[in-house]
CSV table of C-alpha atoms in Angstrom, one decimal:
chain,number,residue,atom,x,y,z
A,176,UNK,CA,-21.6,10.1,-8.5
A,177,UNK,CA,-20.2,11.3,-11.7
A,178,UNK,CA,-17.5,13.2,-10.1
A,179,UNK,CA,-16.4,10.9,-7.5
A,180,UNK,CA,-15.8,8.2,-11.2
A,181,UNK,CA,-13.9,11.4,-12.9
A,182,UNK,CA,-12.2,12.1,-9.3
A,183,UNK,CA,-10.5,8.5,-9.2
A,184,UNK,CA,-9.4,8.4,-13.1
A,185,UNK,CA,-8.2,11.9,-12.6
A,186,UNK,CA,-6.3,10.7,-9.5
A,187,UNK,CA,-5.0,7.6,-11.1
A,188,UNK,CA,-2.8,10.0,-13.5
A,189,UNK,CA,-1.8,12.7,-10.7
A,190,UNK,CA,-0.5,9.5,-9.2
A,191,UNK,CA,1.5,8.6,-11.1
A,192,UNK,CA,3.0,12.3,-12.3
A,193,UNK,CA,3.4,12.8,-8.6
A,194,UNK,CA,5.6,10.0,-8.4
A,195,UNK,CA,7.6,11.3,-10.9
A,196,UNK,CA,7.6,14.7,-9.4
A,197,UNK,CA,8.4,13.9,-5.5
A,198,UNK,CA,11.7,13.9,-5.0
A,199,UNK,CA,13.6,10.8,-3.5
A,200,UNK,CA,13.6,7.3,-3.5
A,201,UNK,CA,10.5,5.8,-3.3
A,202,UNK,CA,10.2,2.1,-2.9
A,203,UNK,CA,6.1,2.1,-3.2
A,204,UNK,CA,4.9,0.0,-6.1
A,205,UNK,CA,2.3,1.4,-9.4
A,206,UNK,CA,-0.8,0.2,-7.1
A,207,UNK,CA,0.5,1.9,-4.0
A,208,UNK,CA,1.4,4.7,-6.3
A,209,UNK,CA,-2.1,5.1,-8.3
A,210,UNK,CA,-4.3,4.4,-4.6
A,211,UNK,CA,-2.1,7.3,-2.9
A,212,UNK,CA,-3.0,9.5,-6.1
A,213,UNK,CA,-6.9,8.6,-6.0
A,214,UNK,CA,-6.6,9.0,-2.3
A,215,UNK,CA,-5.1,12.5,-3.1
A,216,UNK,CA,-7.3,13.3,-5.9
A,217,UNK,CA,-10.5,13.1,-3.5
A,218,UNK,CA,-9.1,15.0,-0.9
A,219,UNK,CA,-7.9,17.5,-2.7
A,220,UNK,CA,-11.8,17.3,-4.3
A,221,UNK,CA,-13.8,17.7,-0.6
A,222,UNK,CA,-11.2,20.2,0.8
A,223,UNK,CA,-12.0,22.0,-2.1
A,224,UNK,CA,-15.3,21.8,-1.8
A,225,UNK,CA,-15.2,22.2,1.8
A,226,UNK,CA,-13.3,26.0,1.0
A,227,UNK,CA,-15.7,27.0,-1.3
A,228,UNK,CA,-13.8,26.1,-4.3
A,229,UNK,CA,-16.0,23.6,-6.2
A,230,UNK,CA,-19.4,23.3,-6.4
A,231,UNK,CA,-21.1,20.3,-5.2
A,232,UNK,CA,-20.7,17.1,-7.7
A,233,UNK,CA,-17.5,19.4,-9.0
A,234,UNK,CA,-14.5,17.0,-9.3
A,235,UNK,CA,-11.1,19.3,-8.4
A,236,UNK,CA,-9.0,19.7,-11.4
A,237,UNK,CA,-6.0,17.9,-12.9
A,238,UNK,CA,-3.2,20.3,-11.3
A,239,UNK,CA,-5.0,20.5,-7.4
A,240,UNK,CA,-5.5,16.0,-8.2
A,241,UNK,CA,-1.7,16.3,-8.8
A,242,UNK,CA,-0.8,18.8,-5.9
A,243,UNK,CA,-2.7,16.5,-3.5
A,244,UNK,CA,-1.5,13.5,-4.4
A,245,UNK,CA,2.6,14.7,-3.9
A,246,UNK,CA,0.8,15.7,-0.7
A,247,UNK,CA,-0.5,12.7,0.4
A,248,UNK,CA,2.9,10.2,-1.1
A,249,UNK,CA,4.8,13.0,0.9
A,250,UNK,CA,2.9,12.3,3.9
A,251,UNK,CA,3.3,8.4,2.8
A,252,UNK,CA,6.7,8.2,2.7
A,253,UNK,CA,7.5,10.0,6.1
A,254,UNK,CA,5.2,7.1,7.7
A,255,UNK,CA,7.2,4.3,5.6
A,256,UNK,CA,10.1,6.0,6.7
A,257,UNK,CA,9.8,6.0,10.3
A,258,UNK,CA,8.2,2.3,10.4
A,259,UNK,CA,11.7,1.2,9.0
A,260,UNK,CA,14.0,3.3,11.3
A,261,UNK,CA,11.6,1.3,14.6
C-alpha cells in the first residue's frame, strides 16, 4: 500500500521533469502532465518488479519513475499526434 502512495508522489515529480526533458512541443496541460508521470511511475514500478528488479511492496526509484514517464508522454504524444493529423 505504502509503495503504491510513494509510487504516485514519486511519479508526480518524474512528470513533470519528464516534461521538461522530452523534446518537442507538447500542448498537454500540468494534470495531463503529472497523471502521464504517475501513470509512468507505476509501470515502471510492476515491470520492475515483474523483471526481478524490486522486491514486492518496493516502489521503483526516482530515475526508472522519470525514465518511464518520458516513456509513457512519448508514447502520449505520438497518439495526440495522429488523432490530429485524422
Amino acid at each position: 500500500m505504502f509503495s503504491l502512495i510513494g509510487a504516485i508522489i514519486i511519479g508526480f515529480f518524474a512528470g513533470l521533469i519528464a516534461r521538461a526533458i522530452h523534446p518537442g512541443d507538447d500542448k498537454a496541460g500540468f494534470i495531463v502532465t503529472t497523471v502521464l508521470g504517475i501513470i509512468g511511475s507505476l509501470v515502471a514500478t510492476y515491470l520492475g518488479r515483474g523483471l526481478g528488479w524490486y522486491a514486492d511492496g518496493e516502489a521503483a526509484g526516482f530515475i526508472m519513475s522519470v525514465i518511464g514517464a518520458v516513456v509513457v508522454l512519448f508514447i502520449y504524444n505520438l497518439v495526440m499526434r495522429k488523432r490530429h493529423q485524422v
